[in-house]
PDB file of C-alpha atoms in Angstrom:
ATOM      1  CA  UNK A   1      61.657 -21.855  27.164  1.00 92.00           C
ATOM      2  CA  UNK A   2      63.318 -20.777  23.905  1.00 94.00           C
ATOM      3  CA  UNK A   3      65.091 -17.898  25.641  1.00 94.00           C
ATOM      4  CA  UNK A   4      66.323 -20.195  28.408  1.00 95.00           C
ATOM      5  CA  UNK A   5      67.611 -22.819  25.938  1.00 94.00           C
ATOM      6  CA  UNK A   6      69.249 -20.235  23.659  1.00 95.00           C
ATOM      7  CA  UNK A   7      70.818 -17.830  26.159  1.00 95.00           C
ATOM      8  CA  UNK A   8      70.956 -19.993  29.280  1.00 94.00           C
ATOM      9  CA  UNK A   9      72.051 -23.337  27.815  1.00 92.00           C
ATOM     10  CA  UNK A  10      73.758 -22.175  24.604  1.00 90.00           C
ATOM     11  CA  UNK A  11      71.494 -23.913  22.019  1.00 92.00           C
ATOM     12  CA  UNK A  12      71.539 -21.998  18.696  1.00 93.00           C
ATOM     13  CA  UNK A  13      68.195 -21.418  16.978  1.00 94.00           C
ATOM     14  CA  UNK A  14      68.914 -23.775  14.071  1.00 93.00           C
ATOM     15  CA  UNK A  15      69.706 -26.633  16.468  1.00 93.00           C
ATOM     16  CA  UNK A  16      66.510 -25.914  18.403  1.00 94.00           C
ATOM     17  CA  UNK A  17      64.576 -25.945  15.134  1.00 94.00           C
ATOM     18  CA  UNK A  18      65.779 -29.502  14.413  1.00 94.00           C
ATOM     19  CA  UNK A  19      65.074 -30.651  17.970  1.00 91.00           C
ATOM     20  CA  UNK A  20      61.552 -29.231  17.936  1.00 91.00           C
ATOM     21  CA  UNK A  21      60.914 -30.793  14.534  1.00 93.00           C
ATOM     22  CA  UNK A  22      61.846 -34.195  15.935  1.00 94.00           C
ATOM     23  CA  UNK A  23      59.442 -33.595  18.833  1.00 92.00           C
ATOM     24  CA  UNK A  24      56.621 -32.856  16.378  1.00 93.00           C
ATOM     25  CA  UNK A  25      56.542 -29.105  17.066  1.00 89.00           C
ATOM     26  CA  UNK A  26      58.265 -27.554  14.013  1.00 88.00           C
ATOM     27  CA  UNK A  27      59.274 -23.976  14.792  1.00 92.00           C
ATOM     28  CA  UNK A  28      61.500 -22.112  12.281  1.00 94.00           C
ATOM     29  CA  UNK A  29      64.555 -20.300  13.619  1.00 94.00           C
ATOM     30  CA  UNK A  30      63.138 -16.966  12.389  1.00 94.00           C
ATOM     31  CA  UNK A  31      59.956 -17.532  14.413  1.00 95.00           C
ATOM     32  CA  UNK A  32      62.007 -18.349  17.496  1.00 95.00           C
ATOM     33  CA  UNK A  33      63.858 -15.056  17.097  1.00 95.00           C
ATOM     34  CA  UNK A  34      60.555 -13.169  16.772  1.00 95.00           C
ATOM     35  CA  UNK A  35      59.354 -14.736  20.027  1.00 94.00           C
ATOM     36  CA  UNK A  36      62.419 -13.798  22.097  1.00 94.00           C
ATOM     37  CA  UNK A  37      62.571 -10.328  20.498  1.00 94.00           C
ATOM     38  CA  UNK A  38      58.925  -9.654  21.420  1.00 93.00           C
ATOM     39  CA  UNK A  39      59.473 -10.987  24.965  1.00 93.00           C
ATOM     40  CA  UNK A  40      62.434  -8.643  25.299  1.00 92.00           C
ATOM     41  CA  UNK A  41      60.089  -5.642  25.296  1.00 88.00           C
ATOM     42  CA  UNK A  42      58.329  -6.976  28.401  1.00 89.00           C
ATOM     43  CA  UNK A  43      61.561  -7.890  30.158  1.00 93.00           C
ATOM     44  CA  UNK A  44      63.494  -4.688  29.488  1.00 94.00           C
ATOM     45  CA  UNK A  45      62.086  -2.685  32.440  1.00 94.00           C
ATOM     46  CA  UNK A  46      63.322  -5.434  34.769  1.00 95.00           C
ATOM     47  CA  UNK A  47      66.804  -5.241  33.242  1.00 95.00           C
ATOM     48  CA  UNK A  48      66.811  -1.460  33.707  1.00 95.00           C
ATOM     49  CA  UNK A  49      65.844  -1.906  37.359  1.00 96.00           C
ATOM     50  CA  UNK A  50      68.582  -4.497  37.869  1.00 95.00           C
ATOM     51  CA  UNK A  51      71.078  -2.075  36.324  1.00 96.00           C
ATOM     52  CA  UNK A  52      70.016   0.683  38.712  1.00 96.00           C
ATOM     53  CA  UNK A  53      70.211  -1.655  41.726  1.00 96.00           C
ATOM     54  CA  UNK A  54      73.599  -2.989  40.615  1.00 96.00           C
ATOM     55  CA  UNK A  55      74.996   0.546  40.537  1.00 96.00           C
ATOM     56  CA  UNK A  56      74.360   0.836  44.293  1.00 96.00           C
ATOM     57  CA  UNK A  57      76.363  -2.313  45.145  1.00 95.00           C
ATOM     58  CA  UNK A  58      79.162  -2.438  47.710  1.00 95.00           C
ATOM     59  CA  UNK A  59      81.369  -4.725  45.569  1.00 96.00           C
ATOM     60  CA  UNK A  60      81.429  -4.841  41.767  1.00 97.00           C
ATOM     61  CA  UNK A  61      83.272  -7.501  39.753  1.00 97.00           C
ATOM     62  CA  UNK A  62      83.964  -6.945  36.054  1.00 97.00           C
ATOM     63  CA  UNK A  63      85.755  -8.687  33.203  1.00 96.00           C
ATOM     64  CA  UNK A  64      85.240  -9.345  29.497  1.00 95.00           C
ATOM     65  CA  UNK A  65      85.647 -11.998  26.815  1.00 96.00           C
ATOM     66  CA  UNK A  66      85.806 -11.738  22.993  1.00 95.00           C
ATOM     67  CA  UNK A  67      82.535 -11.686  21.061  1.00 95.00           C
ATOM     68  CA  UNK A  68      81.389 -11.697  17.427  1.00 95.00           C
ATOM     69  CA  UNK A  69      78.661  -9.484  15.921  1.00 96.00           C
ATOM     70  CA  UNK A  70      78.468  -9.843  12.123  1.00 95.00           C
ATOM     71  CA  UNK A  71      76.972  -6.384  11.639  1.00 94.00           C
ATOM     72  CA  UNK A  72      79.884  -4.690  13.426  1.00 94.00           C
ATOM     73  CA  UNK A  73      82.466  -7.027  11.893  1.00 94.00           C
ATOM     74  CA  UNK A  74      81.258  -5.858   8.465  1.00 92.00           C
ATOM     75  CA  UNK A  75      81.883  -2.241   9.554  1.00 91.00           C
ATOM     76  CA  UNK A  76      85.476  -3.211  10.349  1.00 90.00           C
ATOM     77  CA  UNK A  77      86.005  -4.033   6.653  1.00 89.00           C
ATOM     78  CA  UNK A  78      85.070  -0.513   5.523  1.00 88.00           C
ATOM     79  CA  UNK A  79      87.775   1.780   4.092  1.00 87.00           C
ATOM     80  CA  UNK A  80      90.086   3.282   6.709  1.00 81.00           C
ATOM     81  CA  UNK A  81      88.303   6.653   6.749  1.00 81.00           C
ATOM     82  CA  UNK A  82      84.931   4.994   7.475  1.00 83.00           C
ATOM     83  CA  UNK A  83      85.998   2.039   9.624  1.00 83.00           C
ATOM     84  CA  UNK A  84      85.695   2.425  13.420  1.00 87.00           C
ATOM     85  CA  UNK A  85      88.879   3.151  15.348  1.00 87.00           C
ATOM     86  CA  UNK A  86      88.278   0.224  17.695  1.00 88.00           C
ATOM     87  CA  UNK A  87      87.609  -3.027  15.899  1.00 91.00           C
ATOM     88  CA  UNK A  88      87.547  -5.396  18.869  1.00 92.00           C
ATOM     89  CA  UNK A  89      84.243  -6.807  20.115  1.00 95.00           C
ATOM     90  CA  UNK A  90      83.638  -7.955  23.673  1.00 96.00           C
ATOM     91  CA  UNK A  91      81.034  -9.317  26.052  1.00 97.00           C
ATOM     92  CA  UNK A  92      81.506  -7.698  29.452  1.00 96.00           C
ATOM     93  CA  UNK A  93      80.243  -9.323  32.612  1.00 97.00           C
ATOM     94  CA  UNK A  94      79.500  -7.280  35.744  1.00 97.00           C
ATOM     95  CA  UNK A  95      78.519  -8.888  39.047  1.00 97.00           C
ATOM     96  CA  UNK A  96      77.289  -6.496  41.725  1.00 97.00           C
ATOM     97  CA  UNK A  97      76.959  -7.509  45.368  1.00 96.00           C
ATOM     98  CA  UNK A  98      74.146  -5.604  47.069  1.00 93.00           C
ATOM     99  CA  UNK A  99      73.933  -6.901  50.605  1.00 87.00           C
ATOM    100  CA  UNK A 100      73.362 -10.635  50.189  1.00 88.00           C
ATOM    101  CA  UNK A 101      72.014 -10.267  46.636  1.00 93.00           C
ATOM    102  CA  UNK A 102      74.183 -10.824  43.555  1.00 96.00           C
ATOM    103  CA  UNK A 103      73.137  -9.138  40.293  1.00 97.00           C
ATOM    104  CA  UNK A 104      74.578 -10.207  36.925  1.00 97.00           C
ATOM    105  CA  UNK A 105      74.731  -7.845  33.941  1.00 97.00           C
ATOM    106  CA  UNK A 106      76.039  -8.553  30.433  1.00 97.00           C
ATOM    107  CA  UNK A 107      76.974  -6.031  27.720  1.00 97.00           C
ATOM    108  CA  UNK A 108      78.129  -6.973  24.211  1.00 97.00           C
ATOM    109  CA  UNK A 109      79.677  -4.482  21.789  1.00 95.00           C
ATOM    110  CA  UNK A 110      82.812  -2.453  21.222  1.00 95.00           C
ATOM    111  CA  UNK A 111      83.135  -1.192  24.805  1.00 95.00           C
ATOM    112  CA  UNK A 112      85.589  -2.724  27.255  1.00 95.00           C
ATOM    113  CA  UNK A 113      84.562  -3.955  30.709  1.00 95.00           C
ATOM    114  CA  UNK A 114      85.730  -0.707  32.330  1.00 95.00           C
ATOM    115  CA  UNK A 115      83.639   1.428  29.995  1.00 95.00           C
ATOM    116  CA  UNK A 116      80.553  -0.689  30.638  1.00 96.00           C
ATOM    117  CA  UNK A 117      81.166  -0.458  34.388  1.00 96.00           C
ATOM    118  CA  UNK A 118      81.424   3.310  34.017  1.00 95.00           C
ATOM    119  CA  UNK A 119      77.998   3.435  32.328  1.00 95.00           C
ATOM    120  CA  UNK A 120      76.519   1.376  35.187  1.00 95.00           C
ATOM    121  CA  UNK A 121      78.068   3.602  37.867  1.00 95.00           C
ATOM    122  CA  UNK A 122      76.444   6.687  36.330  1.00 94.00           C
ATOM    123  CA  UNK A 123      73.266   5.560  38.129  1.00 93.00           C
ATOM    124  CA  UNK A 124      75.040   5.319  41.490  1.00 95.00           C
ATOM    125  CA  UNK A 125      73.766   7.516  44.311  1.00 93.00           C
ATOM    126  CA  UNK A 126      76.095  10.423  45.143  1.00 92.00           C
ATOM    127  CA  UNK A 127      75.578   9.758  48.850  1.00 93.00           C
ATOM    128  CA  UNK A 128      77.200   6.333  48.684  1.00 93.00           C
ATOM    129  CA  UNK A 129      80.905   5.754  49.307  1.00 93.00           C
ATOM    130  CA  UNK A 130      83.137   4.470  46.529  1.00 94.00           C
ATOM    131  CA  UNK A 131      82.510   0.763  45.858  1.00 96.00           C
ATOM    132  CA  UNK A 132      85.112  -1.985  45.892  1.00 96.00           C
ATOM    133  CA  UNK A 133      85.969  -3.042  42.345  1.00 96.00           C
ATOM    134  CA  UNK A 134      87.381  -6.527  41.750  1.00 96.00           C
ATOM    135  CA  UNK A 135      89.033  -7.228  38.392  1.00 94.00           C
ATOM    136  CA  UNK A 136      92.317  -8.372  36.901  1.00 91.00           C
ATOM    137  CA  UNK A 137      95.158  -5.893  36.414  1.00 88.00           C
ATOM    138  CA  UNK A 138      94.293  -4.810  32.843  1.00 89.00           C
ATOM    139  CA  UNK A 139      93.861  -1.038  32.576  1.00 88.00           C
ATOM    140  CA  UNK A 140      90.826  -1.446  30.302  1.00 90.00           C
ATOM    141  CA  UNK A 141      88.856  -2.812  33.295  1.00 92.00           C
ATOM    142  CA  UNK A 142      88.988   0.542  35.127  1.00 92.00           C
ATOM    143  CA  UNK A 143      85.820   2.713  35.030  1.00 90.00           C
ATOM    144  CA  UNK A 144      87.405   5.977  33.906  1.00 84.00           C
ATOM    145  CA  UNK A 145      86.331   9.009  35.925  1.00 85.00           C
ATOM    146  CA  UNK A 146      84.512   7.015  38.625  1.00 90.00           C
ATOM    147  CA  UNK A 147      86.572   6.398  41.738  1.00 91.00           C
ATOM    148  CA  UNK A 148      86.589   2.833  43.046  1.00 94.00           C
ATOM    149  CA  UNK A 149      88.584   0.980  45.687  1.00 95.00           C
ATOM    150  CA  UNK A 150      90.562  -1.311  43.432  1.00 95.00           C
ATOM    151  CA  UNK A 151      91.168  -4.976  44.248  1.00 95.00           C
ATOM    152  CA  UNK A 152      92.972  -7.382  41.926  1.00 95.00           C
ATOM    153  CA  UNK A 153      92.255 -11.067  41.485  1.00 95.00           C
ATOM    154  CA  UNK A 154      94.482 -13.340  43.580  1.00 95.00           C
ATOM    155  CA  UNK A 155      93.572 -16.265  41.316  1.00 94.00           C
ATOM    156  CA  UNK A 156      95.183 -14.456  38.363  1.00 93.00           C
ATOM    157  CA  UNK A 157      98.402 -14.087  40.327  1.00 93.00           C
ATOM    158  CA  UNK A 158      98.241 -17.743  41.370  1.00 95.00           C
ATOM    159  CA  UNK A 159      97.596 -18.865  37.798  1.00 94.00           C
ATOM    160  CA  UNK A 160     100.856 -17.311  36.619  1.00 94.00           C
ATOM    161  CA  UNK A 161     102.753 -19.609  38.964  1.00 95.00           C
ATOM    162  CA  UNK A 162     100.694 -22.667  37.982  1.00 95.00           C
ATOM    163  CA  UNK A 163     101.668 -22.047  34.346  1.00 94.00           C
ATOM    164  CA  UNK A 164     105.409 -22.454  35.145  1.00 93.00           C
ATOM    165  CA  UNK A 165     105.193 -25.354  37.611  1.00 93.00           C
ATOM    166  CA  UNK A 166     106.980 -27.803  35.297  1.00 92.00           C
ATOM    167  CA  UNK A 167     110.116 -25.637  35.143  1.00 91.00           C
ATOM    168  CA  UNK A 168     110.127 -24.418  38.772  1.00 93.00           C
ATOM    169  CA  UNK A 169     108.340 -27.112  40.843  1.00 94.00           C
ATOM    170  CA  UNK A 170     109.827 -26.277  44.275  1.00 94.00           C
ATOM    171  CA  UNK A 171     109.347 -22.512  44.035  1.00 93.00           C
ATOM    172  CA  UNK A 172     105.807 -22.854  42.717  1.00 94.00           C
ATOM    173  CA  UNK A 173     104.931 -25.386  45.420  1.00 96.00           C
ATOM    174  CA  UNK A 174     105.897 -22.862  48.118  1.00 95.00           C
ATOM    175  CA  UNK A 175     103.676 -20.146  46.628  1.00 95.00           C
ATOM    176  CA  UNK A 176     100.705 -22.459  46.050  1.00 96.00           C
ATOM    177  CA  UNK A 177     100.827 -23.895  49.558  1.00 96.00           C
ATOM    178  CA  UNK A 178     100.686 -20.432  51.122  1.00 96.00           C
ATOM    179  CA  UNK A 179      97.804 -19.346  48.876  1.00 96.00           C
ATOM    180  CA  UNK A 180      96.014 -22.625  49.649  1.00 97.00           C
ATOM    181  CA  UNK A 181      96.085 -21.721  53.346  1.00 97.00           C
ATOM    182  CA  UNK A 182      94.644 -18.282  52.586  1.00 96.00           C
ATOM    183  CA  UNK A 183      91.782 -19.831  50.607  1.00 96.00           C
ATOM    184  CA  UNK A 184      91.248 -22.375  53.372  1.00 97.00           C
ATOM    185  CA  UNK A 185      90.856 -19.477  55.810  1.00 96.00           C
ATOM    186  CA  UNK A 186      88.288 -17.887  53.493  1.00 95.00           C
ATOM    187  CA  UNK A 187      86.361 -21.162  53.345  1.00 96.00           C
ATOM    188  CA  UNK A 188      86.253 -21.239  57.166  1.00 95.00           C
ATOM    189  CA  UNK A 189      84.875 -17.684  57.136  1.00 95.00           C
ATOM    190  CA  UNK A 190      82.083 -18.649  54.720  1.00 93.00           C
ATOM    191  CA  UNK A 191      81.248 -21.734  56.761  1.00 94.00           C
ATOM    192  CA  UNK A 192      80.965 -19.665  59.945  1.00 94.00           C
ATOM    193  CA  UNK A 193      79.013 -16.954  58.083  1.00 91.00           C
ATOM    194  CA  UNK A 194      81.098 -14.138  59.574  1.00 92.00           C
ATOM    195  CA  UNK A 195      80.241 -10.486  58.971  1.00 93.00           C
ATOM    196  CA  UNK A 196      82.547  -8.388  56.722  1.00 93.00           C
ATOM    197  CA  UNK A 197      84.208  -6.838  59.785  1.00 95.00           C
ATOM    198  CA  UNK A 198      84.700 -10.232  61.455  1.00 95.00           C
ATOM    199  CA  UNK A 199      86.009 -11.628  58.164  1.00 95.00           C
ATOM    200  CA  UNK A 200      88.580  -8.823  57.962  1.00 96.00           C
ATOM    201  CA  UNK A 201      89.819  -9.464  61.503  1.00 96.00           C
ATOM    202  CA  UNK A 202      90.035 -13.215  60.838  1.00 96.00           C
ATOM    203  CA  UNK A 203      92.057 -12.705  57.658  1.00 97.00           C
ATOM    204  CA  UNK A 204      94.337 -10.184  59.358  1.00 96.00           C
ATOM    205  CA  UNK A 205      95.086 -12.666  62.130  1.00 96.00           C
ATOM    206  CA  UNK A 206      95.302 -15.868  60.088  1.00 95.00           C
ATOM    207  CA  UNK A 207      96.144 -14.822  56.515  1.00 96.00           C
ATOM    208  CA  UNK A 208      98.150 -11.664  57.244  1.00 96.00           C
ATOM    209  CA  UNK A 209     101.309 -13.481  58.459  1.00 96.00           C
ATOM    210  CA  UNK A 210     101.075 -15.884  55.503  1.00 96.00           C
ATOM    211  CA  UNK A 211     100.910 -13.091  52.944  1.00 96.00           C
ATOM    212  CA  UNK A 212     103.707 -11.191  54.698  1.00 96.00           C
ATOM    213  CA  UNK A 213     105.922 -14.283  54.534  1.00 96.00           C
ATOM    214  CA  UNK A 214     105.063 -14.704  50.851  1.00 96.00           C
ATOM    215  CA  UNK A 215     105.942 -11.069  50.125  1.00 96.00           C
ATOM    216  CA  UNK A 216     109.317 -11.444  51.831  1.00 96.00           C
ATOM    217  CA  UNK A 217     110.002 -14.627  49.869  1.00 95.00           C
ATOM    218  CA  UNK A 218     109.112 -12.953  46.558  1.00 95.00           C
ATOM    219  CA  UNK A 219     111.434 -10.019  47.224  1.00 95.00           C
ATOM    220  CA  UNK A 220     114.172 -12.374  48.427  1.00 94.00           C
ATOM    221  CA  UNK A 221     114.218 -14.155  45.047  1.00 92.00           C
ATOM    222  CA  UNK A 222     115.273 -10.938  43.319  1.00 91.00           C
ATOM    223  CA  UNK A 223     117.465  -9.443  46.057  1.00 90.00           C
ATOM    224  CA  UNK A 224     119.510 -12.661  46.323  1.00 88.00           C
ATOM    225  CA  UNK A 225     119.409 -13.126  42.533  1.00 89.00           C
ATOM    226  CA  UNK A 226     118.131 -16.693  42.805  1.00 89.00           C
ATOM    227  CA  UNK A 227     115.596 -16.055  40.015  1.00 89.00           C
ATOM    228  CA  UNK A 228     116.214 -14.351  36.684  1.00 90.00           C
ATOM    229  CA  UNK A 229     113.696 -11.444  36.400  1.00 90.00           C
ATOM    230  CA  UNK A 230     113.163 -12.134  32.686  1.00 91.00           C
ATOM    231  CA  UNK A 231     112.346 -15.815  33.241  1.00 92.00           C
ATOM    232  CA  UNK A 232     108.774 -17.072  33.337  1.00 94.00           C
ATOM    233  CA  UNK A 233     108.985 -17.435  37.129  1.00 94.00           C
ATOM    234  CA  UNK A 234     110.493 -13.945  37.367  1.00 94.00           C
ATOM    235  CA  UNK A 235     107.568 -12.514  35.413  1.00 95.00           C
ATOM    236  CA  UNK A 236     105.092 -14.240  37.763  1.00 95.00           C
ATOM    237  CA  UNK A 237     106.912 -12.806  40.785  1.00 95.00           C
ATOM    238  CA  UNK A 238     107.047  -9.337  39.204  1.00 95.00           C
ATOM    239  CA  UNK A 239     103.281  -9.410  38.592  1.00 95.00           C
ATOM    240  CA  UNK A 240     102.600 -10.248  42.245  1.00 95.00           C
ATOM    241  CA  UNK A 241     104.972  -7.568  43.557  1.00 95.00           C
ATOM    242  CA  UNK A 242     103.715  -4.850  41.178  1.00 95.00           C
ATOM    243  CA  UNK A 243     100.085  -5.422  42.201  1.00 95.00           C
ATOM    244  CA  UNK A 244     100.628  -6.426  45.823  1.00 96.00           C
ATOM    245  CA  UNK A 245      98.537  -3.585  47.262  1.00 95.00           C
ATOM    246  CA  UNK A 246      95.503  -4.492  45.134  1.00 95.00           C
ATOM    247  CA  UNK A 247      95.997  -8.243  45.598  1.00 95.00           C
ATOM    248  CA  UNK A 248      95.908  -7.884  49.393  1.00 96.00           C
ATOM    249  CA  UNK A 249      93.001  -5.458  49.766  1.00 96.00           C
ATOM    250  CA  UNK A 250      91.129  -8.220  51.634  1.00 96.00           C
ATOM    251  CA  UNK A 251      93.572  -7.646  54.531  1.00 96.00           C
ATOM    252  CA  UNK A 252      92.617  -3.959  54.837  1.00 95.00           C
ATOM    253  CA  UNK A 253      89.037  -3.459  53.631  1.00 95.00           C
ATOM    254  CA  UNK A 254      85.912  -5.194  55.005  1.00 94.00           C
ATOM    255  CA  UNK A 255      84.060  -7.077  52.287  1.00 93.00           C
ATOM    256  CA  UNK A 256      86.929  -7.117  49.777  1.00 95.00           C
ATOM    257  CA  UNK A 257      86.926 -10.453  47.891  1.00 95.00           C
ATOM    258  CA  UNK A 258      89.999 -12.585  47.183  1.00 95.00           C
ATOM    259  CA  UNK A 259      89.367 -13.115  43.498  1.00 94.00           C
ATOM    260  CA  UNK A 260      87.170 -12.449  40.477  1.00 95.00           C
ATOM    261  CA  UNK A 261      85.966 -16.033  40.088  1.00 95.00           C
ATOM    262  CA  UNK A 262      82.274 -15.150  40.395  1.00 95.00           C
ATOM    263  CA  UNK A 263      82.544 -12.916  37.303  1.00 96.00           C
ATOM    264  CA  UNK A 264      84.607 -15.445  35.356  1.00 95.00           C
ATOM    265  CA  UNK A 265      81.964 -18.080  36.056  1.00 95.00           C
ATOM    266  CA  UNK A 266      79.279 -15.672  34.816  1.00 96.00           C
ATOM    267  CA  UNK A 267      81.171 -15.096  31.569  1.00 96.00           C
ATOM    268  CA  UNK A 268      80.967 -18.826  30.883  1.00 95.00           C
ATOM    269  CA  UNK A 269      77.352 -18.114  29.863  1.00 93.00           C
ATOM    270  CA  UNK A 270      78.616 -15.865  27.053  1.00 94.00           C
ATOM    271  CA  UNK A 271      81.450 -18.264  26.185  1.00 95.00           C
ATOM    272  CA  UNK A 272      79.020 -21.188  25.950  1.00 94.00           C
ATOM    273  CA  UNK A 273      76.806 -19.157  23.615  1.00 93.00           C
ATOM    274  CA  UNK A 274      79.824 -18.139  21.509  1.00 93.00           C
ATOM    275  CA  UNK A 275      81.037 -21.734  21.164  1.00 93.00           C
ATOM    276  CA  UNK A 276      77.626 -23.010  20.060  1.00 92.00           C
ATOM    277  CA  UNK A 277      75.968 -20.154  18.169  1.00 91.00           C
ATOM    278  CA  UNK A 278      79.339 -18.646  17.072  1.00 90.00           C
ATOM    279  CA  UNK A 279      78.058 -15.069  16.700  1.00 92.00           C
ATOM    280  CA  UNK A 280      75.240 -12.529  16.924  1.00 94.00           C
ATOM    281  CA  UNK A 281      73.960 -11.238  13.591  1.00 94.00           C
ATOM    282  CA  UNK A 282      73.200  -7.657  14.696  1.00 95.00           C
ATOM    283  CA  UNK A 283      73.796  -5.313  17.601  1.00 95.00           C
ATOM    284  CA  UNK A 284      70.112  -5.634  18.478  1.00 95.00           C
ATOM    285  CA  UNK A 285      70.477  -9.422  18.620  1.00 95.00           C
ATOM    286  CA  UNK A 286      73.373  -8.989  21.039  1.00 96.00           C
ATOM    287  CA  UNK A 287      71.240  -6.647  23.182  1.00 96.00           C
ATOM    288  CA  UNK A 288      68.483  -9.282  23.412  1.00 96.00           C
ATOM    289  CA  UNK A 289      71.048 -11.914  24.349  1.00 96.00           C
ATOM    290  CA  UNK A 290      72.558  -9.673  27.035  1.00 96.00           C
ATOM    291  CA  UNK A 291      69.128  -9.051  28.545  1.00 97.00           C
ATOM    292  CA  UNK A 292      68.165 -12.724  28.708  1.00 97.00           C
ATOM    293  CA  UNK A 293      71.570 -13.778  30.068  1.00 97.00           C
ATOM    294  CA  UNK A 294      71.406 -11.062  32.729  1.00 97.00           C
ATOM    295  CA  UNK A 295      67.974 -12.127  33.988  1.00 97.00           C
ATOM    296  CA  UNK A 296      68.725 -15.860  33.768  1.00 97.00           C
ATOM    297  CA  UNK A 297      72.054 -15.669  35.600  1.00 97.00           C
ATOM    298  CA  UNK A 298      70.746 -13.252  38.244  1.00 97.00           C
ATOM    299  CA  UNK A 299      67.953 -15.731  38.980  1.00 96.00           C
ATOM    300  CA  UNK A 300      70.480 -18.569  39.191  1.00 96.00           C
ATOM    301  CA  UNK A 301      72.714 -16.582  41.558  1.00 95.00           C
ATOM    302  CA  UNK A 302      69.662 -16.007  43.755  1.00 94.00           C
ATOM    303  CA  UNK A 303      68.792 -19.698  43.859  1.00 94.00           C
ATOM    304  CA  UNK A 304      65.576 -19.012  41.936  1.00 95.00           C
ATOM    305  CA  UNK A 305      64.157 -21.100  39.083  1.00 96.00           C
ATOM    306  CA  UNK A 306      65.047 -19.081  35.966  1.00 96.00           C
ATOM    307  CA  UNK A 307      62.260 -20.656  33.861  1.00 96.00           C
ATOM    308  CA  UNK A 308      59.564 -19.848  36.447  1.00 96.00           C
ATOM    309  CA  UNK A 309      60.992 -16.339  36.858  1.00 94.00           C
ATOM    310  CA  UNK A 310      60.866 -15.536  33.126  1.00 94.00           C
ATOM    311  CA  UNK A 311      57.323 -16.920  32.904  1.00 93.00           C
ATOM    312  CA  UNK A 312      56.139 -14.763  35.824  1.00 93.00           C
ATOM    313  CA  UNK A 313      57.698 -11.666  34.261  1.00 92.00           C
ATOM    314  CA  UNK A 314      55.732 -12.297  31.057  1.00 89.00           C
ATOM    315  CA  UNK A 315      52.500 -12.936  32.976  1.00 90.00           C
ATOM    316  CA  UNK A 316      52.908  -9.796  35.080  1.00 89.00           C
TER     317      UNK A 316
END
């Protein structure tokens, strides 16, 4: 229960201590930490198994968000010769799709999302083909030496137009209406429960002409000089054109998703914890948090009761 409230609902230990005191069950924050730390030893083999299964997935989503670990932040204040070269701290979220199962993994530390994905893919079977990787266009999301079929998030491209709607209402309306039709087509596919191959054919027939018309319109804005390339709208158009191949992978590859929303929703677990608890004290504390968040969110993605699941893992 403490693990679920702390890492699933974002309640910091000191707030739980006050709540439990009011309920007549005083439990110091230090004792709560001891309980989740001890439970972590029983749960760790399950996390390791999830990591191995996630490495075999057909589609992997990854992204990261800033994090705070006091122990590592103190190292950043060391003299230049002792301080680490990379001072940033991140929580990376990885969602792996294995058949119909979604697996969530969290990693908090100095590594970027791409480096954490690389460590996961080290467990991938050599007999499997390269997986589809869905992320935004930041280079730090790429998994280094491991080859993936890269797809970029269409929602990120859309968001750049939404941000400039006040200054360019007509142009943005055109882009959003086309993308709305593409997402409507994807909703029809989910409702009909089409296979990846059937989904690809449907998108090629219904969404292909829409995306082709959008591409022509984007290029037309620059060729006819109706939009200044250095304007905010010009930057949004440039982003779409520069990453067009990755943004439209769903028109060429079975199973390729449209966006990275499932990973961004998963990272809300870490963001909720950061907003409420503010930080982890040590790297070990972050490791415990990552483990609990991974198991809790994987259970939620599976439609399972996370509380019952954690209890069963401790019993068996």
